[in-house]
Each structure stands twice: as C-alpha cells, then as structure tokens.
Short mmCIF file of C-alpha atoms (C1' of nucleotides) in Angstrom, two decimals:
data_model
loop_
_atom_site.label_atom_id
_atom_site.label_comp_id
_atom_site.label_asym_id
_atom_site.label_seq_id
_atom_site.Cartn_x
_atom_site.Cartn_y
_atom_site.Cartn_z
CA MET A 1177 -52.94 94.72 18.50
CA GLU A 1178 -55.84 92.64 17.27
CA LYS A 1179 -55.68 88.92 17.51
CA ASN A 1180 -54.77 87.50 14.16
CA THR A 1181 -55.60 83.84 14.62
CA ALA A 1182 -58.55 82.24 12.89
CA PRO A 1183 -61.33 82.25 15.44
CA SER A 1184 -63.69 79.35 15.70
CA SER A 1185 -66.14 80.77 18.22
CA PRO A 1186 -69.26 82.27 16.60
CA SER A 1187 -69.01 85.28 18.89
CA GLU A 1188 -65.79 86.37 17.22
CA ARG A 1189 -65.89 88.32 13.99
CA ILE A 1190 -64.32 86.84 10.88
CA LEU A 1191 -63.73 88.57 7.57
CA SER A 1192 -65.31 87.79 4.22
CA SER A 1193 -61.95 86.55 2.96
CA GLU A 1194 -61.78 83.95 5.74
CA ILE A 1195 -65.11 82.37 4.88
CA PRO A 1196 -63.76 79.42 2.81
CA SER A 1197 -61.78 78.10 5.74
CA HIS A 1198 -64.92 78.01 7.92
CA LEU A 1199 -67.03 75.71 5.75
CA ASP A 1200 -69.94 74.18 7.68
CA GLN A 1201 -69.21 76.34 10.72
CA THR A 1202 -71.46 79.00 12.17
CA VAL A 1203 -69.65 82.34 11.99
CA MET A 1204 -70.20 86.02 12.70
CA VAL A 1205 -69.39 88.74 10.18
CA GLU A 1206 -69.77 92.51 10.36
CA GLY A 1207 -69.87 95.11 7.67
CA TRP A 1208 -72.02 97.32 5.47
CA LEU A 1209 -75.16 96.42 3.56
CA HIS A 1210 -73.75 96.39 0.04
CA ASN A 1211 -76.80 95.07 -1.76
CA LEU A 1212 -80.16 93.54 -0.98
CA ARG A 1213 -82.14 91.25 -3.27
CA LEU A 1214 -85.56 90.72 -1.83
CA PHE A 1215 -88.00 87.92 -2.71
CA ASN A 1216 -91.30 87.01 -1.17
CA ASP A 1217 -90.07 84.39 1.28
CA PHE A 1218 -86.34 84.94 1.36
CA ALA A 1219 -83.66 87.51 0.63
CA PHE A 1220 -80.03 87.82 -0.29
CA VAL A 1221 -78.14 90.25 1.90
CA VAL A 1222 -74.78 91.19 0.43
CA LEU A 1223 -72.42 92.33 3.16
CA ARG A 1224 -69.20 94.24 2.51
CA ASP A 1225 -66.22 94.36 4.83
CA ARG A 1226 -62.64 95.53 4.36
CA HIS A 1227 -61.67 92.45 2.38
CA GLY A 1228 -64.65 91.90 0.12
CA VAL A 1229 -68.32 91.02 -0.12
CA LEU A 1230 -70.28 88.05 1.18
CA GLN A 1231 -73.75 86.85 0.31
CA CYS A 1232 -75.97 85.94 3.25
CA VAL A 1233 -79.29 84.16 2.78
CA ILE A 1234 -82.23 85.25 4.91
CA SER A 1235 -85.04 82.77 5.10
CA SER A 1236 -87.06 83.22 8.28
CA PRO A 1237 -90.03 85.65 8.29
CA ASP A 1238 -88.85 87.58 11.37
CA GLN A 1239 -85.41 88.11 9.85
CA LEU A 1240 -86.98 89.16 6.58
CA GLU A 1241 -88.87 91.93 8.38
CA ILE A 1242 -85.62 93.27 9.88
CA VAL A 1243 -84.02 93.50 6.48
CA ARG A 1244 -86.97 94.52 4.31
CA HIS A 1245 -86.70 98.29 4.72
CA LEU A 1246 -82.97 98.67 5.29
CA GLN A 1247 -81.11 101.29 3.32
CA MET A 1248 -77.81 100.46 1.66
CA GLU A 1249 -74.70 101.09 3.77
CA SER A 1250 -76.46 100.25 7.02
CA VAL A 1251 -74.00 98.61 9.39
CA LEU A 1252 -74.85 95.00 10.17
CA ARG A 1253 -73.70 92.03 12.20
CA VAL A 1254 -74.69 88.74 10.62
CA ARG A 1255 -74.46 85.21 11.97
CA GLY A 1256 -74.95 82.12 9.86
CA LYS A 1257 -73.57 78.81 8.71
CA VAL A 1258 -70.98 78.80 5.93
CA ILE A 1259 -72.05 76.69 2.95
CA LYS A 1260 -71.06 76.49 -0.68
CA GLN A 1261 -73.40 78.28 -3.05
CA GLN A 1262 -75.68 76.18 -5.19
CA ASN A 1263 -74.12 75.27 -8.52
CA SER A 1264 -70.79 76.71 -7.49
CA GLU A 1265 -67.52 75.16 -6.44
CA ASP A 1266 -65.71 78.23 -5.22
CA ARG A 1267 -68.37 80.61 -3.93
CA TYR A 1268 -69.66 80.60 -0.40
CA GLU A 1269 -72.56 82.12 1.47
CA LEU A 1270 -74.10 82.25 4.93
CA GLN A 1271 -77.15 80.07 5.34
CA ASP A 1272 -80.14 80.92 7.57
CA ALA A 1273 -78.52 84.23 8.40
CA ARG A 1274 -79.60 86.23 11.44
CA VAL A 1275 -79.12 89.97 11.20
CA GLU A 1276 -78.40 92.51 13.89
CA VAL A 1277 -78.58 96.15 12.80
CA LEU A 1278 -75.69 98.06 14.39
CA ASN A 1279 -76.43 101.37 12.68
CA ALA A 1280 -79.27 101.85 10.25
CA VAL A 1281 -79.00 104.37 7.42
CA GLU A 1282 -82.16 106.48 7.52
CA GLU A 1283 -82.13 108.21 4.15
CA ALA A 1284 -81.47 107.43 0.52
CA LEU A 1285 -77.86 107.68 -0.59
CA PRO A 1286 -77.01 110.67 -2.82
CA VAL A 1287 -75.00 108.41 -5.13
CA ILE A 1288 -75.11 104.72 -5.96
CA ILE A 1289 -71.90 103.09 -4.88
CA ASN A 1290 -72.56 99.36 -5.14
CA LYS A 1291 -72.36 99.16 -8.91
CA LYS A 1292 -69.16 98.23 -10.68
CA GLU A 1293 -69.09 101.48 -12.62
CA MET A 1294 -70.46 104.48 -10.80
CA ASN A 1295 -70.46 106.71 -13.86
CA LEU A 1296 -70.16 109.97 -11.95
CA HIS A 1297 -68.71 113.33 -12.89
CA PRO A 1298 -65.30 113.81 -11.30
CA ASP A 1299 -66.84 116.66 -9.33
CA THR A 1300 -69.71 114.54 -8.01
CA LEU A 1301 -67.32 111.71 -7.27
CA ILE A 1302 -65.12 113.90 -5.10
CA SER A 1303 -67.87 115.91 -3.46
CA ASN A 1304 -69.39 112.63 -2.27
CA ARG A 1305 -66.05 111.14 -1.30
CA PRO A 1306 -67.16 109.87 2.13
CA LEU A 1307 -69.44 107.51 0.24
CA THR A 1308 -67.72 107.00 -3.10
CA ILE A 1309 -64.54 105.86 -1.37
CA ARG A 1310 -66.53 102.77 -0.35
CA ASN A 1311 -67.12 101.76 -3.95
CA LEU A 1312 -65.04 98.65 -4.67
CA HIS A 1313 -63.25 100.26 -7.62
CA GLN A 1314 -62.49 103.45 -5.73
CA ARG A 1315 -61.35 101.50 -2.72
CA ALA A 1316 -59.00 99.47 -4.92
CA ILE A 1317 -57.41 102.59 -6.43
CA PHE A 1318 -56.41 103.97 -3.05
CA LYS A 1319 -55.31 100.59 -1.81
CA LEU A 1320 -52.86 100.47 -4.72
CA HIS A 1321 -51.89 104.09 -4.09
CA GLY A 1322 -51.01 103.14 -0.53
CA LEU A 1323 -49.05 100.10 -1.67
CA ALA A 1324 -46.93 102.34 -3.88
CA GLN A 1325 -46.00 104.47 -0.89
CA GLN A 1326 -45.26 101.43 1.23
CA ALA A 1327 -43.01 100.04 -1.52
CA TYR A 1328 -41.19 103.35 -1.87
CA ARG A 1329 -40.41 103.39 1.84
CA GLU A 1330 -39.33 99.77 1.90
CA TYR A 1331 -37.01 100.17 -1.07
CA MET A 1332 -35.43 103.34 0.29
CA VAL A 1333 -34.85 101.75 3.69
CA SER A 1334 -33.37 98.66 2.02
CA GLN A 1335 -30.84 100.94 0.32
CA ASP A 1336 -29.62 102.42 3.60
CA CYS A 1337 -31.55 105.68 3.18
CA THR A 1338 -32.79 107.61 6.20
CA GLU A 1339 -36.32 108.95 6.28
CA PHE A 1340 -36.92 112.49 7.45
CA PHE A 1341 -39.86 114.87 7.63
CA PRO A 1342 -39.32 118.32 6.16
CA PRO A 1343 -41.28 121.23 7.59
CA THR A 1344 -44.05 122.72 5.47
CA ILE A 1345 -44.30 126.13 7.14
CA LEU A 1346 -41.44 128.29 5.95
CA THR A 1347 -40.27 131.85 5.96
CA GLY A 1348 -39.87 132.18 2.21
CA SER A 1349 -39.08 130.41 -1.04
CA SER A 1350 -36.17 128.02 -1.31
CA GLU A 1351 -36.30 127.96 -5.09
CA GLY A 1352 -37.90 131.20 -6.06
CA GLY A 1353 -40.07 129.19 -8.41
CA SER A 1354 -43.82 129.01 -8.33
CA GLU A 1355 -46.24 131.02 -6.25
CA LEU A 1356 -46.49 130.13 -2.58
CA PHE A 1357 -49.48 130.10 -0.27
CA SER A 1358 -49.27 132.60 2.55
CA VAL A 1359 -50.39 131.78 6.05
CA ASP A 1360 -50.80 134.05 9.02
CA TYR A 1361 -48.19 133.00 11.55
CA PHE A 1362 -48.86 134.83 14.83
CA GLY A 1363 -49.24 138.06 12.94
CA LYS A 1364 -46.28 137.46 10.65
CA GLU A 1365 -46.49 136.10 7.14
CA ALA A 1366 -45.29 132.55 6.58
CA LYS A 1367 -45.32 130.44 3.42
CA LEU A 1368 -46.29 126.85 2.71
CA SER A 1369 -43.48 124.77 1.28
CA GLN A 1370 -43.48 124.05 -2.44
CA SER A 1371 -40.55 121.64 -2.21
CA ALA A 1372 -38.38 119.82 0.31
CA GLN A 1373 -35.31 120.66 -1.77
CA LEU A 1374 -33.50 122.74 0.85
CA TYR A 1375 -34.08 120.23 3.62
CA LYS A 1376 -33.09 117.11 1.77
CA GLN A 1377 -29.85 118.80 0.78
CA ILE A 1378 -29.19 119.73 4.39
CA CYS A 1379 -29.89 116.15 5.44
CA ILE A 1380 -27.39 114.49 3.09
CA GLY A 1381 -24.74 116.42 5.02
CA ALA A 1382 -25.40 114.01 7.85
CA TYR A 1383 -26.98 110.87 6.45
CA GLU A 1384 -25.64 110.80 2.85
CA ARG A 1385 -28.80 109.11 1.64
CA VAL A 1386 -32.20 110.46 2.64
CA PHE A 1387 -35.79 110.21 1.55
CA ALA A 1388 -39.15 111.69 2.45
CA ILE A 1389 -42.76 111.58 1.38
CA ALA A 1390 -43.43 115.27 1.57
CA LYS A 1391 -46.36 117.59 1.00
CA CYS A 1392 -45.85 120.46 -1.37
CA PHE A 1393 -48.12 123.39 -2.09
CA ARG A 1394 -48.36 125.40 -5.31
CA ALA A 1395 -50.52 128.48 -5.37
CA GLU A 1396 -50.92 128.47 -9.12
CA LYS A 1397 -54.21 128.35 -10.94
CA TYR A 1398 -53.38 125.43 -13.18
CA ALA A 1399 -56.54 123.98 -14.63
CA THR A 1400 -55.14 120.76 -16.04
CA SER A 1401 -55.75 117.06 -15.52
CA ARG A 1402 -52.41 116.62 -13.75
CA HIS A 1403 -52.11 119.54 -11.31
CA LEU A 1404 -53.08 119.87 -7.67
CA THR A 1405 -52.50 122.80 -5.34
CA GLU A 1406 -51.64 120.36 -2.58
CA ALA A 1407 -49.59 117.41 -3.78
CA SER A 1408 -47.10 114.96 -2.33
CA GLN A 1409 -43.65 114.02 -3.52
CA TYR A 1410 -41.38 111.04 -3.17
CA GLU A 1411 -38.18 112.90 -2.31
CA PHE A 1412 -34.71 111.41 -2.55
CA GLU A 1413 -31.19 112.79 -2.26
CA MET A 1414 -27.81 111.04 -2.15
CA ALA A 1415 -24.27 112.22 -1.51
CA PHE A 1416 -20.97 111.35 -3.21
CA VAL A 1417 -22.31 111.00 -6.71
CA GLU A 1418 -20.30 112.02 -9.75
CA SER A 1419 -22.67 111.02 -12.52
CA ILE A 1420 -26.37 111.15 -13.18
CA ASP A 1421 -26.20 107.38 -13.71
CA GLN A 1422 -26.25 106.84 -9.96
CA PRO A 1423 -29.47 108.69 -9.04
CA LEU A 1424 -31.07 107.50 -12.30
CA HIS A 1425 -30.30 103.91 -11.42
CA PHE A 1426 -31.80 104.59 -8.00
CA LEU A 1427 -34.91 106.05 -9.60
CA GLN A 1428 -35.17 103.11 -11.99
CA GLU A 1429 -34.95 100.54 -9.20
CA THR A 1430 -37.35 102.55 -7.07
CA ILE A 1431 -39.90 102.45 -9.86
CA ARG A 1432 -39.25 98.77 -10.48
CA THR A 1433 -39.76 97.88 -6.82
CA MET A 1434 -42.93 99.93 -6.62
CA VAL A 1435 -44.42 98.36 -9.74
CA GLU A 1436 -43.46 94.83 -8.65
CA THR A 1437 -44.86 95.33 -5.16
CA ILE A 1438 -48.14 96.58 -6.56
CA LYS A 1439 -48.34 93.65 -8.97
CA GLU A 1440 -47.69 91.21 -6.17
CA LYS A 1441 -49.61 92.66 -3.25
CA GLY A 1442 -52.30 94.39 -5.26
CA LYS A 1443 -53.26 91.45 -7.44
CA GLU A 1444 -56.94 91.45 -6.47
CA GLU A 1445 -57.29 95.20 -6.83
CA LEU A 1446 -55.63 95.24 -10.24
CA GLU A 1447 -57.87 92.43 -11.38
CA LEU A 1448 -60.95 94.26 -10.14
CA LEU A 1449 -59.90 97.39 -12.00
CA GLY A 1450 -59.01 95.40 -15.10
CA ILE A 1451 -55.51 96.85 -15.16
CA LYS A 1452 -52.49 94.92 -16.39
CA LEU A 1453 -49.26 96.54 -15.28
CA LEU A 1454 -46.34 96.54 -17.69
CA ASP A 1455 -43.10 95.15 -16.24
CA VAL A 1456 -40.31 97.67 -15.84
CA PRO A 1457 -37.62 96.66 -18.37
CA PRO A 1458 -34.09 95.81 -17.08
CA THR A 1459 -33.02 99.23 -18.31
CA ILE A 1460 -35.48 102.09 -18.66
CA PRO A 1461 -34.83 103.80 -22.01
CA GLN A 1462 -32.82 106.99 -21.66
CA VAL A 1463 -32.44 109.80 -24.16
CA THR A 1464 -31.16 113.35 -24.03
CA MET A 1465 -33.72 116.07 -24.41
CA GLN A 1466 -32.32 116.89 -27.83
CA GLU A 1467 -32.72 113.26 -28.91
CA ALA A 1468 -36.20 113.19 -27.43
CA GLN A 1469 -37.23 116.18 -29.50
CA GLU A 1470 -35.96 114.50 -32.66
CA ILE A 1471 -37.92 111.36 -31.78
CA VAL A 1472 -41.05 113.43 -31.15
CA TYR A 1473 -40.57 115.18 -34.48
CA LYS A 1474 -40.37 111.83 -36.30
CA GLU A 1475 -43.13 110.18 -34.25
CA SER A 1476 -45.54 112.95 -35.16
CA ASN A 1477 -44.49 112.96 -38.82
CA GLY A 1478 -43.28 116.50 -38.41
CA LYS A 1479 -46.46 117.80 -36.82
CA GLN A 1480 -44.94 118.25 -33.37
CA ASP A 1481 -41.71 120.19 -33.62
CA ASP A 1482 -40.20 121.21 -30.27
CA ARG A 1483 -36.67 121.09 -31.58
CA ARG A 1484 -36.08 124.80 -31.12
CA GLU A 1485 -37.83 124.86 -27.74
CA PRO A 1486 -35.90 124.53 -24.48
CA ASP A 1487 -38.40 122.01 -23.12
CA MET A 1488 -40.82 119.23 -24.00
CA SER A 1489 -44.47 120.05 -24.71
CA PRO A 1490 -47.24 117.95 -23.18
CA GLU A 1491 -47.90 116.48 -26.62
CA GLY A 1492 -44.20 115.74 -26.93
CA GLU A 1493 -44.21 113.94 -23.60
CA ARG A 1494 -47.17 111.88 -24.74
CA LEU A 1495 -45.42 110.95 -27.99
CA ILE A 1496 -42.12 110.01 -26.35
CA GLY A 1497 -44.11 107.87 -23.94
CA GLU A 1498 -45.74 106.02 -26.83
CA TRP A 1499 -42.37 105.62 -28.48
CA ALA A 1500 -40.87 104.02 -25.34
CA LYS A 1501 -43.83 101.70 -24.99
CA ARG A 1502 -43.59 100.54 -28.59
CA GLU A 1503 -39.81 100.29 -28.90
CA TYR A 1504 -38.90 99.14 -25.39
CA GLN A 1505 -42.20 97.88 -23.91
CA SER A 1506 -41.60 100.45 -21.20
CA ASN A 1507 -44.13 102.66 -19.46
CA PHE A 1508 -41.25 104.91 -18.42
CA VAL A 1509 -38.54 106.86 -20.19
CA PHE A 1510 -35.76 109.08 -18.85
CA ILE A 1511 -34.95 112.35 -20.56
CA THR A 1512 -31.62 113.93 -19.61
CA HIS A 1513 -29.58 117.10 -20.08
CA TYR A 1514 -32.13 119.89 -20.11
CA PRO A 1515 -30.93 123.38 -21.02
CA ARG A 1516 -29.67 125.45 -18.15
CA LYS A 1517 -32.29 128.13 -18.71
CA LYS A 1518 -35.07 125.65 -17.92
CA ARG A 1519 -33.59 124.38 -14.68
CA ALA A 1520 -33.23 125.73 -11.15
CA PHE A 1521 -30.06 127.64 -10.33
CA TYR A 1522 -28.71 124.88 -8.07
CA THR A 1523 -28.60 122.37 -10.96
CA LEU A 1524 -25.08 121.31 -11.91
CA PRO A 1525 -24.12 122.47 -15.44
CA THR A 1526 -22.74 119.84 -17.77
CA PRO A 1527 -18.91 120.22 -17.62
CA SER A 1528 -18.44 119.75 -21.38
CA ASN A 1529 -21.30 122.07 -22.31
CA PRO A 1530 -22.34 124.70 -19.72
CA GLU A 1531 -25.51 125.45 -21.69
CA LEU A 1532 -26.83 122.07 -20.56
CA THR A 1533 -27.32 120.58 -17.12
CA GLU A 1534 -26.80 117.25 -15.39
CA SER A 1535 -30.54 116.92 -15.06
CA TYR A 1536 -33.25 114.43 -15.88
CA ASP A 1537 -36.99 113.93 -15.94
CA CYS A 1538 -38.93 110.72 -15.91
CA ILE A 1539 -41.89 110.45 -18.26
CA GLY A 1540 -44.41 107.87 -17.11
CA GLY A 1541 -47.72 107.14 -18.77
CA GLY A 1542 -47.05 109.99 -21.19
CA PHE A 1543 -46.43 112.86 -18.78
CA GLU A 1544 -43.76 114.07 -16.39
CA ILE A 1545 -43.78 112.16 -13.12
CA ALA A 1546 -40.33 112.86 -11.73
CA SER A 1547 -37.59 115.39 -12.00
CA GLY A 1548 -34.07 115.56 -10.62
CA SER A 1549 -30.45 116.50 -11.11
CA LEU A 1550 -26.97 116.66 -9.73
CA ARG A 1551 -26.58 119.78 -7.61
CA ILE A 1552 -23.91 122.43 -7.40
CA ASN A 1553 -22.11 121.70 -4.13
CA LYS A 1554 -19.61 124.56 -3.84
CA TYR A 1555 -20.60 127.86 -2.31
CA GLU A 1556 -19.01 130.18 -4.84
CA ASP A 1557 -20.31 128.21 -7.84
CA LEU A 1558 -23.80 128.23 -6.40
CA ARG A 1559 -23.67 131.93 -5.64
CA GLN A 1560 -22.53 132.69 -9.16
CA SER A 1561 -25.21 130.44 -10.65
CA ALA A 1562 -27.89 132.32 -8.71
CA ILE A 1563 -26.56 135.62 -10.01
CA ASP A 1564 -26.52 134.22 -13.57
CA LYS A 1565 -30.16 133.33 -13.11
CA GLY A 1566 -31.04 136.82 -11.89
CA ILE A 1567 -31.47 135.84 -8.26
CA LEU A 1568 -30.01 138.19 -5.66
CA PRO A 1569 -27.77 136.11 -3.36
CA GLU A 1570 -28.99 138.11 -0.35
CA THR A 1571 -32.50 136.75 -0.84
CA ILE A 1572 -31.35 133.14 -0.56
CA GLU A 1573 -28.65 133.62 2.03
CA ASP A 1574 -29.90 130.87 4.35
CA TYR A 1575 -29.83 128.41 1.49
CA LEU A 1576 -26.40 129.46 0.25
CA ASN A 1577 -24.85 129.31 3.69
CA ILE A 1578 -25.38 125.55 3.89
CA PHE A 1579 -22.77 125.19 1.20
CA LYS A 1580 -20.00 126.86 3.18
CA PHE A 1581 -19.55 123.85 5.41
CA GLY A 1582 -18.53 120.87 3.36
CA MET A 1583 -21.34 119.69 1.10
CA PRO A 1584 -20.28 116.62 -0.89
CA PRO A 1585 -21.20 116.19 -4.56
CA HIS A 1586 -24.81 115.07 -4.54
CA GLY A 1587 -28.01 114.67 -6.47
CA GLY A 1588 -31.52 113.35 -6.21
CA PHE A 1589 -35.02 113.44 -7.50
CA GLY A 1590 -38.60 114.27 -6.62
CA MET A 1591 -41.38 112.11 -7.96
CA GLY A 1592 -45.04 113.06 -7.83
CA VAL A 1593 -46.89 110.69 -5.51
CA GLU A 1594 -50.25 111.18 -7.19
CA ARG A 1595 -48.75 111.32 -10.65
CA PHE A 1596 -46.94 108.04 -10.18
CA THR A 1597 -50.19 106.27 -9.37
CA GLN A 1598 -51.93 108.08 -12.19
CA ALA A 1599 -49.19 106.96 -14.59
CA ILE A 1600 -49.09 103.28 -13.75
CA LEU A 1601 -52.86 102.84 -13.43
CA GLY A 1602 -53.43 104.84 -16.60
CA TYR A 1603 -55.98 107.33 -15.32
CA HIS A 1604 -56.62 110.47 -17.27
CA ASN A 1605 -57.17 112.86 -14.38
CA VAL A 1606 -54.93 113.04 -11.32
CA ARG A 1607 -58.01 113.76 -9.18
CA GLU A 1608 -59.19 110.22 -9.88
CA VAL A 1609 -56.24 108.86 -7.90
CA THR A 1610 -56.29 111.56 -5.22
CA MET A 1611 -58.59 110.76 -2.33
CA PHE A 1612 -59.13 114.33 -1.19
CA PRO A 1613 -57.80 116.56 -3.97
CA ARG A 1614 -57.18 120.24 -3.51
CA ASP A 1615 -57.37 122.42 -6.56
CA VAL A 1616 -58.14 125.99 -7.43
CA ASN A 1617 -61.80 125.77 -6.40
CA ARG A 1618 -61.87 122.88 -3.99
CA LEU A 1619 -61.16 122.92 -0.26
CA LYS A 1620 -63.47 120.10 0.78
CA PRO A 1621 -64.15 117.36 1.67
"C1'" G B 592 -53.96 133.99 -17.68
"C1'" G B 593 -55.85 132.26 -22.92
"C1'" A B 594 -59.09 129.02 -25.98
"C1'" G B 595 -63.04 125.23 -26.54
"C1'" G B 596 -67.20 122.15 -24.35
"C1'" G B 597 -70.94 121.97 -20.59
"C1'" G B 598 -74.74 123.10 -16.21
"C1'" U B 599 -82.26 119.98 -17.16
"C1'" A B 600 -85.13 114.70 -11.37
"C1'" G B 601 -80.83 112.07 -5.99
"C1'" U B 602 -77.27 110.31 -10.26
"C1'" U B 603 -76.04 109.91 -15.66
"C1'" C B 604 -78.24 112.05 -19.74
"C1'" A B 605 -82.11 113.27 -24.04
"C1'" G B 606 -85.02 117.53 -25.10
"C1'" C B 607 -85.07 119.48 -33.24
"C1'" U B 608 -85.83 125.84 -36.58
"C1'" G B 609 -88.77 129.22 -29.38
"C1'" G B 610 -95.05 126.54 -28.76
"C1'" U B 611 -99.31 124.29 -24.66
"C1'" U B 612 -98.80 118.99 -19.04
"C1'" A B 613 -90.13 118.95 -19.61
"C1'" G B 614 -88.69 112.90 -20.75
"C1'" A B 615 -85.45 108.14 -20.26
"C1'" A B 616 -82.26 104.99 -17.49
"C1'" C B 617 -80.42 103.97 -12.72
"C1'" G B 618 -81.67 105.17 -7.61
"C1'" C B 619 -85.98 106.05 -4.09
"C1'" C B 620 -91.27 104.50 -2.31
"C1'" A B 621 -95.32 100.62 -2.67
"C1'" C B 622 -96.87 95.83 -4.29
"C1'" A B 623 -95.81 90.94 -6.58
"C1'" C B 624 -92.09 87.06 -7.10
"C1'" U B 625 -88.50 80.09 -4.13
"C1'" G B 626 -81.81 80.93 -5.89
"C1'" U B 627 -80.76 85.98 -7.13
"C1'" C B 628 -75.82 87.88 -7.79
"C1'" A B 629 -76.24 94.95 -12.37
"C1'" C B 630 -82.56 89.82 -9.86
"C1'" U B 631 -87.19 90.46 -12.50
"C1'" G B 632 -92.23 92.51 -13.15
"C1'" U B 633 -96.22 96.32 -12.16
"C1'" G B 634 -97.39 101.01 -10.21
"C1'" G B 635 -95.87 105.73 -7.81
"C1'" A B 636 -93.28 110.04 -5.92
"C1'" G B 637 -89.55 113.25 -7.42
"C1'" G B 638 -87.82 119.50 -11.47
"C1'" U B 639 -87.14 127.46 -9.28
"C1'" C B 640 -84.23 123.61 -16.46
"C1'" G B 641 -77.08 126.95 -12.09
"C1'" G B 642 -78.40 132.38 -10.64
"C1'" G B 643 -79.87 137.40 -12.38
"C1'" G B 644 -81.58 140.56 -16.26
"C1'" G B 645 -83.51 141.15 -21.31
"C1'" U B 646 -86.13 140.03 -26.30
"C1'" U B 647 -91.07 137.76 -27.35
"C1'" C B 648 -98.03 136.69 -27.29
"C1'" G B 649 -94.90 132.67 -25.47
"C1'" A B 650 -87.98 130.96 -23.34
"C1'" G B 651 -84.99 124.71 -20.98
"C1'" U B 652 -84.30 126.58 -26.16
"C1'" C B 653 -82.39 133.36 -28.40
"C1'" C B 654 -79.25 137.78 -26.23
"C1'" C B 655 -76.35 140.10 -22.01
"C1'" C B 656 -74.16 139.63 -17.08
"C1'" U B 657 -72.61 136.24 -13.33
"C1'" C B 658 -71.34 131.61 -10.70
"C1'" C B 659 -69.78 126.63 -11.19
"C1'" C B 660 -67.93 122.13 -13.77
"C1'" U B 661 -64.81 120.14 -17.66
"C1'" U B 662 -60.92 119.70 -21.68
"C1'" C B 663 -56.57 121.78 -23.91
"C1'" C B 664 -52.47 125.37 -23.76
"C1'" G B 665 -49.08 128.32 -20.63
"C1'" C B 666 -46.46 125.61 -16.08
"C1'" C B 667 -44.86 121.53 -13.55
"C1'" A B 668 -44.52 116.89 -9.79
#
RNA sequence: GGAGGGGUAGUUCAGCUGGUUAGAACGCCACACUGUCACUGUGGAGGUCGGGGGUUCGAGUCCCCUCCCUUCCGCCA
C-alpha cells in the first residue's frame, strides 16, 4: 500500500488537492499537461492529476524552453514553491516551477479534452475514449458511476446479503427470452448469459439473501438510447418473502443509499457536472400498472392511451416519471402487478387474480431501470407455469430441478447498472455513462 | 426489423434554385505579448466533400447502389 501521510520532503509526490496544506513549502507534483498559456518571459503550466488541476508558473528562460513546444497530455514532474495566487484567497499555484518531462506527447491530439465542454459526437467521444476519459467532465461521470456500485455493495453487505459471482458462459437459456450470443467452446456451442436469474435463485437456497453485480449479454439489434449488447446488472434475491413489499422496500432503500452516497462522496463531481440530485422521498410512489396507465392517459390529455395494452410504452414511462417528479418530488416510481402474459414464467401469479403477477418495475428518470418479482417456488407450479407459457419443461429441466429440493418463497430484482447512472445523472444516451459501450456495431475500444 | 435525420479540414459545423480557387470556429504550426486561467493578437498549414456508379458542358449540391453515424418505435435492464 502507498503511504498516506502528508509528505514534507520535496522528493515525495503530493497531489493537487493537498496543495493548500503545503503553503510556502517547496513540493513535487506529477501529472499531465492539461493546458499551457505561454507569454514572452513566463508561462502558466496547468498540470492535471487524479484529484484536480494545478497552475504552475514558469519564469526562468531555460525552463521556458523545456515547456515551449510541449504537446498537451505530456507527462510531467514539477517542483515549485506553493503560494497563493495573486488577487485570490483560495487559489494556489507553484512559483518558479521547474519541469521534468517524464513522457512527451509527440503529435497533436485527435480531440481537444481540456475544455469544459468537448462538444463531440457520441461516436467520436467513444472512439477516442482513451483520451476523452481524461476530460474532467467525463472523468467525473465514471467516478460517480463507480460510487454507485460501491454504495450498492456496501448497502447489500450491511443488510446481511452475500455477494456471489454468476458464470457468464452457459449451455443454454435460463429464461428463453432474448437472443443469446454464441461462443465456440472447444468445438461445442456455448451461450453468453443474459441474466443471473437461475444462479441467484440457486444461491438463496444457501444464503437466503444474495447479491451480484453481473454482466449480461443480449444479442438483439436494439438501436435505442438505452440499450447495450453488453450491460451490467445489480442483482438481488431474498428468501422467505410473502409480499412484494419486502423486496420493494429493499429496492427503495438500495436506491436511497446509492443516491445519498453519491451526493456525499461525489460532491465535487456533481458540482463540476452541474447536476443537483433529487433526494429519494421517504416512500417512493407506487402504483399498479393499471393505475399507471390511467395516470398516463390523464397526463397526456388523452394522447397517450396504453390502457388496453399489457405494458407501458416508452412515452408512458416518461409521462409517469414526470408525474412522480411533480406530485411526489421523486425521480423514481414503482409500478406493480404486470399482466402474466408480459412476465417470465417463473413470476408468481397474484393469488386473487391469476391474470396478474406479483411483479414490479422501477421507473427512474423516465425509463425502466429495474425489474423484479416474487417467484414461483414449488416445482409443480413452476412446471405448469412453463407449460402455460408454451415452454417445454424438458428444455428447462436443469432449472426446474432446483425446485424439487426445498426452495423457500422468494423474490428479488435486477437493476441496470448503466441505466441507474443514466437515470440519476439525467443523461439522454446510456452510452454517455458507459465507459466502453458495446452495441450492434461497436466492439472497440 | 420499421420510420425519420445526417456523413464536408484533426474536431464541431456552414455551404441557397448545380457554376469557376469549398468556408468559419476551435485545435495544430510560426511569430508577438509581464498575471493568464476557454489568455490575447498577427500570419500559416491542413479537404479523394463516407465509398461506388450515373445524369450534365459542369456535381459537395440531382438520381441509383452501398457503408457508417444518429433519433424514434418494436423490446428491455
């Protein structure tokens, strides 16, 4: 591990964030050439490290020559004395800086990354990811994205959940849902997992409460602003639940913890991005799908009518999101009790109305970010449900067999990792919050 | 899979009913500049107008084919 004490020796690197506590001391910093403002007899070298940027003032002719022809993003080591900037109480700089070039960039950058707004096409942004990730805005997005994942883990662990890692190379489909990617597996055909569903259900048989941050792959040519072919999911499953209230409460508190953690630990990044996160209300509004469709109908003054549809339309999701924001100051809303025909065969039907299910989605930022349900836990019921859905039990034998050996009542959810970040930060395209997105036409970088 | 919009300099874009040498801003290069912080000023380099075919005296501009990007729908996390 690195030493984490504040060094006082000039031979030891300090970070830009530590500068204020070294006033009047000579320090050494390392980082990238973020900007260079050159004058006749002096220059401002702006250095960027993992915490921020620092202005260094070059004033001697020999040092000026070193810096004069440097390209941006060259790697530098700079020594100088920490002083307060002229006419400023809270800004610091290095005086009489001496520069050592650790790795000079030899050619012009393909994109400008030291401006606040890069103003690039999404395609250019991603194709140049090795560079654009260094942009302060871009860097902040993925810092917050990482904080969300950290918060998810911490909350799950605090609730006595056990983390596990599902496999992604499988023999076939566990849900029979979307298209799967095929991979050559020593001459046999294997599939990439589209969901950790099977494995999290297996795991509650031992641990009762489990979670995972799992990759899932969908070989479908969706060309939308919210689909990836390779995505990640916050998976959760808990045993001994009798009502959807339990997993929904879990989901609500998960979201709350994630939002609060980001607000607290991501203060600087949020400020930089100009994003103000809405607090999660004590109770996230919850409506049945039927109620949601009525609300959408009214919200749109009759223009959007999904009331005879078995599901919400994207426009409907957007409208119900606006409704929740206006009526409950909530960025999130739960929709429950979807029709059985829209849900996977393992979803528990509603006892009082078998046409409906004990299921729920979470709408965040105006689109679906999470989905879950109570599950059928008895072998015969599950087998019959598969048959009702037109699935041959023989084709899902491995899955069905789990339920012969004492599966408790259980339920859970899966929440899109990228979509969650997209929802709370309010970005239009999921690729903007995905560092290395994979979609129909993109396999690199 | 369906329907729109688009592809012009490194980047983001303008380019009219087809017309002579295709422009701007930022970036890059050179020079000037004593406090900038999106530094400023002057000058310069940089283009197979996505690719292929066609119409025409003449195509960035019109037509056909093709590739790519993007938005929306289907679908879903």
